[in-house]
Coordinates of C-alpha atoms in Angstrom, one line a residue:
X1 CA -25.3 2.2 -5.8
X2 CA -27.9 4.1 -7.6
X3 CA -27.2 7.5 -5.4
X4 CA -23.7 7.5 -5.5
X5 CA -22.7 11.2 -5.8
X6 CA -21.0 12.1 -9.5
X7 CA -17.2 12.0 -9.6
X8 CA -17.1 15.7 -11.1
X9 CA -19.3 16.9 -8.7
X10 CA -17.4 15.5 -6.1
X11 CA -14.6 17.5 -6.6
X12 CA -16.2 20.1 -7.9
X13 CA -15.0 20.7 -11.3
X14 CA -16.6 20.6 -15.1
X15 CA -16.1 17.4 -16.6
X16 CA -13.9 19.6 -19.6
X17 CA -11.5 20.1 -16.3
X18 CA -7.9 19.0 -17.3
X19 CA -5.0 17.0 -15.3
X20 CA -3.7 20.0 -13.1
X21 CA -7.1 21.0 -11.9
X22 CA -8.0 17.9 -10.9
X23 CA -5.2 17.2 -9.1
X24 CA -5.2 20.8 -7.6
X25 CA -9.0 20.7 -6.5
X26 CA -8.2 17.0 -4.9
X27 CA -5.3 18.4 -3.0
X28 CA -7.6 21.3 -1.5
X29 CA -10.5 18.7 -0.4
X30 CA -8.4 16.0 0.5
X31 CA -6.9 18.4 2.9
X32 CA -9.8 20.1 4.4
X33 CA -11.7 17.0 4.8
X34 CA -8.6 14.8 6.6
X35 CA -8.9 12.8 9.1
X36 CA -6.2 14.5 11.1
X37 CA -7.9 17.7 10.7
X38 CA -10.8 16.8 11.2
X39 CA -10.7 13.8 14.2
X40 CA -13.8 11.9 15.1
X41 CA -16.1 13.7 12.2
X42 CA -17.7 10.7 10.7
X43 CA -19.1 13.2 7.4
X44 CA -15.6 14.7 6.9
X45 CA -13.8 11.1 6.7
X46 CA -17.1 9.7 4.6
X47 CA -15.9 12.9 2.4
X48 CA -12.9 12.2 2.3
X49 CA -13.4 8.3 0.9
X50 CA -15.7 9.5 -1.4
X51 CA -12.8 12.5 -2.5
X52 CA -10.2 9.4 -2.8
X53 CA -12.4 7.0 -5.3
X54 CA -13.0 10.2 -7.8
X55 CA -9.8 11.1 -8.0
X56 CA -9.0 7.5 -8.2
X57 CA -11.3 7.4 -11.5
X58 CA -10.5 10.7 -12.8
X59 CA -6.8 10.9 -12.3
X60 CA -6.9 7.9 -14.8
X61 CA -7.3 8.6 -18.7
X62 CA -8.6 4.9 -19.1
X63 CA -11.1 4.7 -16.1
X64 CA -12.2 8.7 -16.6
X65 CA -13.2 7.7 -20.7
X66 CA -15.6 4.5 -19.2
X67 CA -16.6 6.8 -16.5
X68 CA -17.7 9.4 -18.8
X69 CA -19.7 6.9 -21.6
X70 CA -21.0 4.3 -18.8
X71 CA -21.3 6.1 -15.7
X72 CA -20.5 4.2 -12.6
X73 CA -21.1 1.1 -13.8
X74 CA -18.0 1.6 -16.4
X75 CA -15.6 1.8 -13.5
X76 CA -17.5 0.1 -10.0
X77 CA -16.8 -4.0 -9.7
X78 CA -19.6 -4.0 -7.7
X79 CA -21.9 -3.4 -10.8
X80 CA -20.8 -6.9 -12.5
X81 CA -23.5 -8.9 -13.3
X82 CA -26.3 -6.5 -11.3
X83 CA -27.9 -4.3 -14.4
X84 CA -24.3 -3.6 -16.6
X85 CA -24.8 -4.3 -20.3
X86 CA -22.5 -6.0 -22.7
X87 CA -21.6 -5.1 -26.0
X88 CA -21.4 -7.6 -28.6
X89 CA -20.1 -7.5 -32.5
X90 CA -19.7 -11.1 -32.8
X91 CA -22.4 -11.6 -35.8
X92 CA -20.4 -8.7 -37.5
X93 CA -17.0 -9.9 -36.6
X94 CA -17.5 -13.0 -38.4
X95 CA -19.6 -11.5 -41.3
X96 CA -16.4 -9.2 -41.5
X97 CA -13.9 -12.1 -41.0
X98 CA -15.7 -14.4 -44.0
X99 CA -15.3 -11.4 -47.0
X100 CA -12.0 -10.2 -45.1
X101 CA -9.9 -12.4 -43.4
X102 CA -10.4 -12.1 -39.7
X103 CA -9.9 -8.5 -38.3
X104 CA -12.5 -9.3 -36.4
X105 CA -12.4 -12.9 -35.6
X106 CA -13.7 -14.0 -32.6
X107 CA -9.9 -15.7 -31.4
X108 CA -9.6 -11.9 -30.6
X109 CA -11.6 -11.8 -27.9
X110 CA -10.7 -11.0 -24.4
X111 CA -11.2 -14.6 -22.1
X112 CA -13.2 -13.5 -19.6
X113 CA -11.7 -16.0 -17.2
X114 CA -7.7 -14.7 -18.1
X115 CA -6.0 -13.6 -14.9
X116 CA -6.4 -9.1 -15.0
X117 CA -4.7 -7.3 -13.0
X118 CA -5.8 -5.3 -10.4
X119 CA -6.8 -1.3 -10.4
X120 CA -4.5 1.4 -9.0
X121 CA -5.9 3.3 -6.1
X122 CA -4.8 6.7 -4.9
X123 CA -4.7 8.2 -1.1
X124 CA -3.5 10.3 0.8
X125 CA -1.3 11.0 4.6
X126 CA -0.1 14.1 6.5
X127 CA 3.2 13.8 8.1
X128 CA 4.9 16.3 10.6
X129 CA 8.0 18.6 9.1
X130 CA 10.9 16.5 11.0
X131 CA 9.2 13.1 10.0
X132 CA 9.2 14.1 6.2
X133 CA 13.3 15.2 7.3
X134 CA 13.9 12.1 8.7
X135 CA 11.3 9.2 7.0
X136 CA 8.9 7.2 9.3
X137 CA 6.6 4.5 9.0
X138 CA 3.0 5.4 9.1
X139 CA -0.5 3.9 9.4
X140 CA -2.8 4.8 6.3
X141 CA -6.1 3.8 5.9
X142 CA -7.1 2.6 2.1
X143 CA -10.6 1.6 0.6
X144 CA -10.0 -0.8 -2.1
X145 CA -11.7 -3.8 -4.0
X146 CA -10.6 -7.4 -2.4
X147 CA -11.9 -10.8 -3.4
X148 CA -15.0 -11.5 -1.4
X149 CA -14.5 -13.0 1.7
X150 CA -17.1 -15.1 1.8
X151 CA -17.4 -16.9 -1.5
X152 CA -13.2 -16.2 -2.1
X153 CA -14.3 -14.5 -5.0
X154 CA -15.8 -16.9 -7.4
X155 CA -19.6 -15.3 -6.4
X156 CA -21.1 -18.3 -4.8
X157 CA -22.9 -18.7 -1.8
X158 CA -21.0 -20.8 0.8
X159 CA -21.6 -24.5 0.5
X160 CA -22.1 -24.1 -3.4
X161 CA -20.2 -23.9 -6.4
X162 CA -20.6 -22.7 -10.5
X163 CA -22.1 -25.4 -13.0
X164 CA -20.9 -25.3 -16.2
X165 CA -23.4 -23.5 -18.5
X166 CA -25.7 -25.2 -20.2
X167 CA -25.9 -23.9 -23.1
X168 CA -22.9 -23.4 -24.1
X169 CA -20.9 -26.6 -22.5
X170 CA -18.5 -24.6 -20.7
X171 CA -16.8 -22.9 -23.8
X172 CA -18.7 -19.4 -23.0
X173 CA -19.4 -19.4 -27.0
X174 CA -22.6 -20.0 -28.7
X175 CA -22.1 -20.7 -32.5
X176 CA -24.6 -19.6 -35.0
X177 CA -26.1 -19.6 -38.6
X178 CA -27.8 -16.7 -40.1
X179 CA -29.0 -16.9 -43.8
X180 CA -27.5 -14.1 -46.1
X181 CA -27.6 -13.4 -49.7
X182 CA -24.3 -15.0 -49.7
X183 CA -25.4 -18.0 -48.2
X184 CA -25.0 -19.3 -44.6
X185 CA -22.8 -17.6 -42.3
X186 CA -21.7 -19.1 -39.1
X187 CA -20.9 -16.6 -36.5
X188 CA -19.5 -17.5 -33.1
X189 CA -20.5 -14.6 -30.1
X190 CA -20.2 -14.6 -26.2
X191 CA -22.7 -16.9 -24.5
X192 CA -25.4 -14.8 -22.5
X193 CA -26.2 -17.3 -19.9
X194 CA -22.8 -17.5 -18.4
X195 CA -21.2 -14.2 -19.9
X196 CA -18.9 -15.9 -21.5
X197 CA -17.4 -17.4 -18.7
X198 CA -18.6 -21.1 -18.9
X199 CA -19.9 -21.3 -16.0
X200 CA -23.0 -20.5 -13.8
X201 CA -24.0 -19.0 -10.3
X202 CA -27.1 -20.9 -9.2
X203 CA -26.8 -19.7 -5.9
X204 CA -25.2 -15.9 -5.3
X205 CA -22.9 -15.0 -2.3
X206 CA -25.2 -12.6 -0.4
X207 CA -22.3 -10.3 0.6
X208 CA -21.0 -9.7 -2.9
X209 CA -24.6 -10.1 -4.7
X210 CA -22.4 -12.6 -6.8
X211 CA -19.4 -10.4 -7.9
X212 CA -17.2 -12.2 -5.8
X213 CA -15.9 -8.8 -5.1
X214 CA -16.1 -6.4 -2.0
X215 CA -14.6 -2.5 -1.1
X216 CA -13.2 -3.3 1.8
X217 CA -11.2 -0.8 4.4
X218 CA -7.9 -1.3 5.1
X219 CA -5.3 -0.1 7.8
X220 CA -1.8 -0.5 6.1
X221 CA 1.7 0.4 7.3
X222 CA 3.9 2.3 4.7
X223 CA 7.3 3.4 4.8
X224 CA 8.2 7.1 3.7
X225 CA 11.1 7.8 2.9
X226 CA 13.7 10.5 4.8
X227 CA 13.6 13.4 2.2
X228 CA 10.5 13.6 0.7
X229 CA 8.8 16.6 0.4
X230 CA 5.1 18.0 0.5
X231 CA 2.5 17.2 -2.2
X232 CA 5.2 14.5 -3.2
X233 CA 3.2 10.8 -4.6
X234 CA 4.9 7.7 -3.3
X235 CA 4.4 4.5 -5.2
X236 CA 3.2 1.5 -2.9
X237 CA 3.3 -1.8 -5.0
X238 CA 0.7 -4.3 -4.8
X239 CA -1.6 -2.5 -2.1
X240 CA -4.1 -1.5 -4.6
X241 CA -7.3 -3.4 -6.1
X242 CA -6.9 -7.2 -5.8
X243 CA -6.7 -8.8 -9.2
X244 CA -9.1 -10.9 -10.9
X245 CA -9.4 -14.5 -12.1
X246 CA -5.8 -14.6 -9.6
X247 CA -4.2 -11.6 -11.7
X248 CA -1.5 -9.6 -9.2
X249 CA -2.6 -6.6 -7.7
X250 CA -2.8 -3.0 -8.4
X251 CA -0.6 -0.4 -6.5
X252 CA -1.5 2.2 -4.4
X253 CA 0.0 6.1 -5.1
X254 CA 0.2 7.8 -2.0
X255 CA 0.6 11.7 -1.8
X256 CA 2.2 13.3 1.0
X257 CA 1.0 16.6 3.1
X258 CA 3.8 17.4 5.0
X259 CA 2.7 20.0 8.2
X260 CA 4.7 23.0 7.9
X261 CA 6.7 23.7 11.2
X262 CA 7.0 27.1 13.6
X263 CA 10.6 27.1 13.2
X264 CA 12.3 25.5 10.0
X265 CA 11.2 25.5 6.3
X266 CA 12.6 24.1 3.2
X267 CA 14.1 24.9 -0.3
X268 CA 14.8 21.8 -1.7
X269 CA 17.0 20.0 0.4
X270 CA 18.1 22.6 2.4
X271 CA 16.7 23.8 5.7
X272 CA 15.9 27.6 6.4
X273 CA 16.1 29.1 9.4
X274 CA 16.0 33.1 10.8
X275 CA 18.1 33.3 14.5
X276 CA 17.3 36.5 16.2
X277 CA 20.6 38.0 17.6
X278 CA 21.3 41.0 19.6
X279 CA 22.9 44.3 18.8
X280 CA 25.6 43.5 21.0
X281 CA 25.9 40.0 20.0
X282 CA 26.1 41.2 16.3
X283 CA 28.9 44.0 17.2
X284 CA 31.1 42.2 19.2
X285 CA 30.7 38.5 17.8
X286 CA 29.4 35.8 20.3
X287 CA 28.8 31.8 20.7
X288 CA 24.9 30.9 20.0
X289 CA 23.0 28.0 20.4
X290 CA 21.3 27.3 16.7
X291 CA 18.4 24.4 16.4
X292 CA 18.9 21.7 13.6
X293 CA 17.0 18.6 12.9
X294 CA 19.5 16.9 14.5
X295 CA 19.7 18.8 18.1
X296 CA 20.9 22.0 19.0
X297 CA 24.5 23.0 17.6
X298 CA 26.9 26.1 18.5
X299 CA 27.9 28.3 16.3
X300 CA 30.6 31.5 16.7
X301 CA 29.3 34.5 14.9
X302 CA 32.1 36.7 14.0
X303 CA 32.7 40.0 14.8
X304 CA 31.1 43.0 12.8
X305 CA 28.2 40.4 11.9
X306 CA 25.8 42.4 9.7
X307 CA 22.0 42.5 9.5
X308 CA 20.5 39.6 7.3
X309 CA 23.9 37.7 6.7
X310 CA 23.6 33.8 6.0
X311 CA 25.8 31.1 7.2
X312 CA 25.7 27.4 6.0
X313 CA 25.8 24.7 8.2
X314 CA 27.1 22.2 6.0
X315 CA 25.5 18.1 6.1
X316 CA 22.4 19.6 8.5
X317 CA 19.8 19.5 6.0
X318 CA 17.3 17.2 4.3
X319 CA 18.2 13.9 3.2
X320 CA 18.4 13.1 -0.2
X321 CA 15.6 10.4 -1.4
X322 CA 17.2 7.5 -1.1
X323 CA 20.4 8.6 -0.8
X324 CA 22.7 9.1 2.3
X325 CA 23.7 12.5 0.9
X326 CA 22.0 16.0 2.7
X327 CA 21.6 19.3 2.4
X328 CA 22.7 22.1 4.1
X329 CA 21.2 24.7 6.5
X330 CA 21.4 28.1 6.0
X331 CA 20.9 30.6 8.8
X332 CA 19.6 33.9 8.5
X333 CA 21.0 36.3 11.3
X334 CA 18.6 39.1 12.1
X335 CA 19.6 41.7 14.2
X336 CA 16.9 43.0 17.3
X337 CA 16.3 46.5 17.7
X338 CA 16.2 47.0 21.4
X339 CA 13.0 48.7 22.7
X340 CA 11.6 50.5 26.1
X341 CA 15.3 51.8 26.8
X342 CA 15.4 53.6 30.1
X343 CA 16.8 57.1 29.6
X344 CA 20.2 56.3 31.3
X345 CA 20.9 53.5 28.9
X346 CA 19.9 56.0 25.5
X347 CA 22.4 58.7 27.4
X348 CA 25.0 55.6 27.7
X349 CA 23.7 54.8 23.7
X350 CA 24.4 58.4 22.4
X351 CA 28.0 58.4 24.2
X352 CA 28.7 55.4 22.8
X353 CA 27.9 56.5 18.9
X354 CA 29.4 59.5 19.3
X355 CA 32.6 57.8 20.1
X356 CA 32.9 56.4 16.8
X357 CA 33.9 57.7 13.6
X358 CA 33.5 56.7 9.7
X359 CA 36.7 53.9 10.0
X360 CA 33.5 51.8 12.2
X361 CA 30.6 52.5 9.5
X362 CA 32.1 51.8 6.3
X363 CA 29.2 51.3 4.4
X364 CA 27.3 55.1 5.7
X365 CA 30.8 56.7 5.3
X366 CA 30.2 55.3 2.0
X367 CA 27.0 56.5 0.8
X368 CA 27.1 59.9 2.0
X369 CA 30.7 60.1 0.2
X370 CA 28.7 59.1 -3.0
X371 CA 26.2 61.3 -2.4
X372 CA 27.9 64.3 -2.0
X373 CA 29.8 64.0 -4.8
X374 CA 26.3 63.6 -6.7
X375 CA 25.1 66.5 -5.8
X376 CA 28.3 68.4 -6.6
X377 CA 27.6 67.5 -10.4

């Protein structure tokens, strides 16, 4: 565990870097280094594990602080127990709790042995534009911190099982006297033996060096939702770190990537789409065919149609989270310039415009009315 790459380093930021660059410079890695981008590169999907756990630790105010003053050790289960350090103000507690009245009497303490509640864990998936439209259940792959399957999490090796301490009797507590000025002062601190627990590993579980825990890999299926959008976190409960001493576990925030598609795109929960039309078509008003998320649908453009008009398709856009209520889609029309016109079809083109007047181009009939009376001022 000794050459495990720093978190900041990781993502490449300063460790002054605030909430919206981390999150930003995750986003960019954990993109790049996908599995779906990149399949079957075993250094891009190791990246993109190791991208996960430091923006697991660093996206947290809690974990980042331990990280920063204790290093890994501060945040890793693995490091129980295997070189950590313990801090201990029990003498001073109790000096503190004779003169003053127990601010800092040991009944404050944290049992080591209460149930805790696991860690939140963070990943990531990529989904296709119509699956984000429509929701799907996908396959993610998680590395989290289970109970040890070996030993079931209580650090032993198989066939074996914790003493109670000797020296402390099973409390976890050592009482003591230290001679003072004042007089005799009892103090009561963590036992060192057991760490407070009680009790005593005389033989470790090999696979967890005694920590009774393991990261472990997990393939998970989660549901996403019709209507969410890209760069979107969904909240999975209890597929996080498994809790300790039997506490529940953490949950696991999963942000979405959603692919962006050749066709469609999307302002909130409306879909945009641009339909190329002819000049003909746009003249003269026709039927067209017009692709939804739902299947192709007709639609009658009118008469007289003009260059980048929009029309709504009402109910054909994205679904609402968690809600049976849509969008709409909007449909830009944009009018083709032919090109390559053979010279009898630009002699039938010229007949044809010089058959009209200003009653069929309202808007130029317009202008150059308004701009001959500007320059007649």
């Amino acid at each position: 565990m000794a050459d495990k790459r720093d978190y900041y380093e990781s993502l490449g930021i300063s460790k002054d870097a605030g909430e919206d660059e981390i999150k930003k410079a995750y986003r960019r890695l954990a993109k790049e280094n996908h599995p779906d981008v990149n399949p079957g590169d075993k250094a891009a999907e190791a990246r993109f594990k190791e991208i996960g756990e430091a923006y697991e630790v660093l996206s947290d105010s809690q974990k980042r602080a331990n990280y920063d003053q204790f290093g890994h050790a501060g945040v890793d289960p693995s490091y129980a127990g295997a070189g950590g350090f313990n801090m201990d103000f029990g003498d001073i507690g109790n000096i503190f709790e004779s003169f003053f009245g127990g601010g800092f009497s040991s009944s404050h303490r944290v049992n080591p042995n209460a149930p805790r509640r696991g860690e939140d864990i963070h990943s990531s998936s990529t989904i296709s534009f119509f699956e984000a439209c429509k929701g799907v259940s996908q396959r993610v792959k998680v590395s989290r911190t289970e109970n040890c399957p070996d030993c079931g999490g209580n650090g032993c090796a198989p066939g074996t099982s914790a003493r109670t301490c000797s020296d402390c009797s099973g409390t976890g507590q050592i009482k003591t006297g230290q001679r003072t000025p004042f007089g005799m002062i009892s103090s009561v601190k963590p036992c060192l033996r057991c760490g407070g627990k009680g009790k005593t590993v005389t033989s470790a579980c090999k696979s967890c060096n005694g920590s009774g825990r393991s990261r472990t890999e997990k393939t998970i299926t989660v549901n996403i939702p019709a209507g969410i959008d890209d760069g979107q976190t969904l909240l999975v409960r209890d597929q996080g770190n498994h809790g300790i001493n039997g506490g529940p576990k953490g949950d696991l925030s999963l942000t979405i990537s959603v692919r962006p598609d050749p066709i469609f795109s999307r302002e909130s929960y409306n879909i945009l789409c641009e339909i190329p039309i002819t000049y003909t078509q746009a003249v003269t008003g026709d039927d067209i065919v017009v692709p939804t998320i739902d299947g192709k649908v007709k639609y009658s453009l009118p008469e007289g149609t003009q260059p980048g008009t929009v029309f709504r398709l009402k109910g054909k856009g994205v679904n609402h989270l968690n809600s049976k209520h849509r969008g709409d889609q909007l449909i830009t029309v944009i009018i083709e310039v032919p090109k390559n016109l053979t010279k009898p079809q630009k002699e039938a083109l010229i007949s044809y415009d010089k058959s009209l007047t200003g009653k069929n181009y309202e808007k130029r009939e317009s202008f150059f009315s308004k701009l001959k009376d500007k320059f007649k001022e």
